[in-house]
Amino acid sequence: MIFSNRKKQPSGEVDLTRLPRHIAVIMDGNGRWAAKRALPRGAGHAAGAETFRRVATYCKDLGIDYLTAYAFSTENWKRPAQEVDGILNLLDKYLRESIESMERDHIRMRFLGDCSALPEKLRAFIARTDEISARYTGFQANICVNYGGRDEIVRAANLAAAAGEVTKENLEAHLWSAGIPDPDLIIRPSGELRLSNFLLWQSAYTELYFTDTLWPDFGPKEMELAILDYQRRNRRFGEIS
């Protein structure tokens, strides 16, 4: 994931004083995008990775603090082995490329999920990105790999119980996302209207935005439209406006 350090002026009517601090995206529709073009599913995942690069650069330049992407779920292991290998190889490729740009542009990257199940080579790259990220502050990209919201909650509850009393605060401290603010906005492209086991605990008061656009076609303009929609909403968090 290579991020540009160029500053761009946002177009449209985005209010820079009311930006969501944390945006999360479910990168859905890669396979359908490829099928529409008579391409192998792997081509769709490659195109989706490029989309994440563009969207992350846009969010960083706009002033968003966190961008979290659902890259590979615990359920995705059920897909054909060739597709799973392709996704993991693609992640390996972009991690190799991202390390140089992370150090150059002071980008932080964090992986959420059970990384112990990943190939050793990939785990080594993840450890390297963790090491680089620890040096910097500013924009952070979070990549959910081998991630499932229910598994995360069960794991956190067990760890909290082992450490003492299970409270909201103790449980949150043992989530993979510990230390990261809850997402203000979750975006689901591709026309599906569900969270698919993504950030279930963290999304209690998150604004949801759905679009029919397939993820590889989702660019800065679509992100801008999602932010504009978010800024038109009245977030009450259970209180009276």
Coordinates of C-alpha atoms in Angstrom, one line a residue:
M1 CA 0.0 0.0 0.0
I2 CA 1.9 3.0 -1.2
F3 CA 0.6 6.4 0.0
S4 CA 1.2 9.7 -1.8
N5 CA 2.5 12.5 0.4
R6 CA 1.1 15.2 -2.0
K7 CA -1.5 17.5 -0.5
K8 CA -4.6 17.8 -2.6
Q9 CA -7.4 20.2 -2.3
P10 CA -10.7 18.4 -1.8
S11 CA -13.5 19.1 -4.2
G12 CA -17.2 19.4 -3.5
E13 CA -18.7 20.6 -0.3
V14 CA -16.8 18.5 2.3
D15 CA -16.6 20.4 5.6
L16 CA -13.1 19.9 6.8
T17 CA -14.1 20.9 10.4
R18 CA -16.6 18.0 10.6
L19 CA -14.6 15.1 9.2
P20 CA -15.1 11.6 10.5
R21 CA -12.0 10.7 12.5
H22 CA -12.2 7.0 11.6
I23 CA -13.6 5.5 8.4
A24 CA -13.9 1.7 7.8
V25 CA -14.6 0.0 4.5
I26 CA -15.8 -3.5 3.6
M27 CA -13.9 -4.1 0.3
D28 CA -16.6 -6.0 -1.4
G29 CA -17.4 -6.7 -5.1
N30 CA -13.9 -7.6 -6.4
G31 CA -15.1 -11.0 -7.8
R32 CA -18.2 -9.5 -9.4
W33 CA -16.1 -6.7 -10.9
A34 CA -13.8 -9.3 -12.5
A35 CA -16.7 -11.5 -13.7
K36 CA -18.3 -8.6 -15.5
R37 CA -15.0 -8.2 -17.5
A38 CA -14.5 -11.9 -18.1
L39 CA -11.4 -11.8 -15.9
P40 CA -10.2 -14.2 -13.2
R41 CA -11.3 -13.4 -9.7
G42 CA -7.6 -12.6 -8.8
A43 CA -7.7 -9.7 -11.2
G44 CA -10.6 -8.2 -9.2
H45 CA -8.6 -8.5 -5.9
A46 CA -5.6 -6.8 -7.6
A47 CA -7.9 -4.0 -8.8
G48 CA -9.4 -3.8 -5.3
A49 CA -5.9 -3.4 -3.7
E50 CA -5.2 -0.5 -6.1
T51 CA -8.5 1.1 -5.1
F52 CA -7.5 0.9 -1.4
R53 CA -4.2 2.6 -2.3
R54 CA -6.1 5.5 -3.9
V55 CA -8.7 5.8 -1.2
A56 CA -6.1 5.7 1.6
T57 CA -4.1 8.5 -0.1
Y58 CA -7.3 10.6 -0.4
C59 CA -8.2 10.1 3.2
K60 CA -4.7 10.9 4.4
D61 CA -4.6 14.1 2.4
L62 CA -8.1 15.1 3.5
G63 CA -7.2 14.8 7.1
I64 CA -8.8 11.5 8.2
D65 CA -7.0 10.0 11.1
Y66 CA -7.8 6.3 10.6
L67 CA -8.9 4.1 7.7
T68 CA -9.7 0.5 8.4
A69 CA -10.2 -2.0 5.5
Y70 CA -11.8 -5.5 5.8
A71 CA -9.3 -7.4 3.6
F72 CA -9.7 -11.1 4.6
S73 CA -12.3 -12.5 7.0
T74 CA -12.2 -15.7 9.0
E75 CA -14.9 -17.0 6.7
N76 CA -12.8 -16.4 3.6
W77 CA -10.7 -19.5 4.2
K78 CA -13.7 -21.4 2.8
R79 CA -13.0 -20.0 -0.6
P80 CA -11.1 -22.0 -3.2
A81 CA -7.5 -22.5 -2.2
Q82 CA -6.2 -20.8 -5.4
E83 CA -8.2 -17.7 -4.6
V84 CA -7.0 -17.7 -0.9
D85 CA -3.4 -18.1 -2.0
G86 CA -3.8 -15.2 -4.5
I87 CA -5.2 -12.9 -1.9
L88 CA -2.4 -13.7 0.6
N89 CA 0.3 -13.3 -2.2
L90 CA -1.2 -10.0 -3.1
L91 CA -1.0 -8.8 0.5
D92 CA 2.6 -10.0 0.6
K93 CA 3.4 -8.0 -2.6
Y94 CA 1.9 -4.8 -1.3
L95 CA 3.5 -5.1 2.1
R96 CA 6.9 -5.4 0.4
E97 CA 6.1 -2.2 -1.5
S98 CA 4.6 -0.4 1.5
I99 CA 7.6 -0.6 3.8
E100 CA 9.7 1.9 1.9
S101 CA 6.8 4.4 1.5
M102 CA 5.9 4.0 5.2
E103 CA 9.4 5.1 6.3
R104 CA 9.5 7.9 3.7
D105 CA 6.0 9.3 4.4
H106 CA 5.7 8.4 8.1
I107 CA 2.7 6.2 7.5
R108 CA 1.4 4.0 10.2
M109 CA -0.1 0.6 9.4
R110 CA -1.7 -1.9 11.8
F111 CA -3.1 -5.4 11.3
L112 CA -6.2 -6.5 13.1
G113 CA -7.1 -10.2 13.4
D114 CA -5.5 -13.5 14.2
C115 CA -2.3 -13.2 12.3
S116 CA -0.9 -16.5 13.8
A117 CA -2.7 -18.4 11.0
L118 CA -0.9 -16.5 8.2
P119 CA 2.2 -17.8 6.4
E120 CA 5.5 -17.1 8.3
K121 CA 6.8 -14.8 5.6
L122 CA 3.7 -12.6 5.8
R123 CA 3.9 -12.5 9.6
A124 CA 7.5 -11.2 9.3
F125 CA 6.3 -8.4 7.1
I126 CA 3.5 -7.5 9.5
A127 CA 6.0 -7.4 12.3
R128 CA 8.2 -5.1 10.3
T129 CA 5.3 -2.7 9.6
D130 CA 4.5 -2.7 13.3
E131 CA 8.1 -1.7 14.1
I132 CA 8.0 1.2 11.6
S133 CA 4.5 2.4 12.8
A134 CA 5.7 2.6 16.4
R135 CA 8.0 5.5 15.4
Y136 CA 5.4 7.8 14.0
T137 CA 2.1 9.6 14.7
G138 CA -0.5 10.7 12.2
F139 CA -2.6 8.9 9.6
Q140 CA -3.0 5.1 10.3
A141 CA -4.3 2.4 7.9
N142 CA -5.7 -0.7 9.6
I143 CA -5.9 -3.9 7.6
C144 CA -8.3 -6.6 8.9
V145 CA -6.8 -10.0 8.0
N146 CA -8.2 -13.3 9.2
Y147 CA -10.6 -11.1 11.1
G148 CA -14.1 -11.9 12.5
G149 CA -16.1 -9.7 14.8
R150 CA -17.6 -12.5 16.8
D151 CA -14.2 -14.2 17.2
E152 CA -12.7 -10.9 18.4
I153 CA -15.4 -10.4 21.0
V154 CA -15.1 -14.0 22.4
R155 CA -11.3 -13.7 22.5
A156 CA -11.4 -10.3 24.3
A157 CA -14.0 -11.6 26.8
N158 CA -11.8 -14.6 27.6
L159 CA -8.7 -12.4 28.1
A160 CA -10.6 -9.9 30.2
A161 CA -12.0 -12.8 32.4
A162 CA -8.5 -14.2 32.8
A163 CA -7.3 -10.8 33.9
G164 CA -10.1 -10.2 36.3
E165 CA -13.6 -8.7 36.0
V166 CA -15.2 -8.6 32.5
T167 CA -16.3 -4.9 32.1
K168 CA -16.9 -2.8 29.0
E169 CA -13.5 -1.1 29.6
N170 CA -11.6 -4.4 30.2
L171 CA -13.1 -6.1 27.2
E172 CA -12.3 -3.1 24.9
A173 CA -8.7 -3.2 26.1
H174 CA -8.4 -6.7 24.8
L175 CA -9.9 -6.1 21.3
W176 CA -7.6 -6.3 18.3
S177 CA -8.6 -2.6 17.8
A178 CA -7.6 -1.6 21.3
G179 CA -6.4 2.0 21.3
I180 CA -8.2 2.9 18.0
P181 CA -11.3 5.0 18.2
D182 CA -14.6 3.4 17.1
P183 CA -15.3 4.0 13.4
D184 CA -17.5 7.0 12.8
L185 CA -18.5 5.7 9.4
I186 CA -18.6 2.2 7.8
I187 CA -18.9 2.0 4.0
R188 CA -20.1 -1.1 2.3
P189 CA -19.9 -1.0 -1.5
S190 CA -21.3 -3.6 -4.0
G191 CA -25.0 -3.3 -3.1
E192 CA -24.9 -5.7 -0.1
L193 CA -26.7 -4.4 3.0
R194 CA -25.0 -6.1 6.0
L195 CA -21.9 -5.9 8.1
S196 CA -20.7 -9.4 7.5
N197 CA -19.1 -9.9 10.9
F198 CA -17.1 -6.7 10.7
L199 CA -16.3 -4.6 13.8
L200 CA -19.4 -5.7 15.6
W201 CA -18.5 -4.3 19.0
Q202 CA -17.0 -1.1 17.6
S203 CA -19.9 -0.2 15.3
A204 CA -22.5 0.2 18.1
Y205 CA -23.0 3.9 17.1
T206 CA -21.3 3.9 13.7
E207 CA -23.0 5.6 10.8
L208 CA -23.5 3.1 7.9
Y209 CA -23.3 4.0 4.2
F210 CA -24.2 1.5 1.4
T211 CA -23.6 1.9 -2.3
D212 CA -24.1 -0.3 -5.4
T213 CA -20.6 0.7 -6.7
L214 CA -18.3 -2.3 -6.7
W215 CA -15.2 -1.8 -4.7
P216 CA -12.6 -1.7 -7.6
D217 CA -14.7 1.2 -9.0
F218 CA -14.9 3.0 -5.6
G219 CA -12.5 6.0 -5.8
P220 CA -12.0 9.4 -4.1
K221 CA -15.2 10.8 -5.6
E222 CA -17.3 8.0 -4.1
M223 CA -15.5 8.5 -0.8
E224 CA -16.3 12.2 -0.9
L225 CA -20.0 11.4 -1.5
A226 CA -20.0 9.0 1.5
I227 CA -18.4 11.7 3.7
L228 CA -20.9 14.3 2.5
D229 CA -23.7 11.9 3.4
Y230 CA -22.2 11.4 6.8
Q231 CA -22.0 15.1 7.4
R232 CA -25.7 15.5 6.7
R233 CA -26.6 13.2 9.6
N234 CA -27.4 14.1 13.2
R235 CA -25.4 11.8 15.5
R236 CA -27.1 11.7 18.9
F237 CA -25.6 8.6 20.5
G238 CA -28.9 7.8 22.3
E239 CA -29.5 11.4 23.5
I240 CA -32.1 13.8 22.4
S241 CA -31.0 16.2 19.8

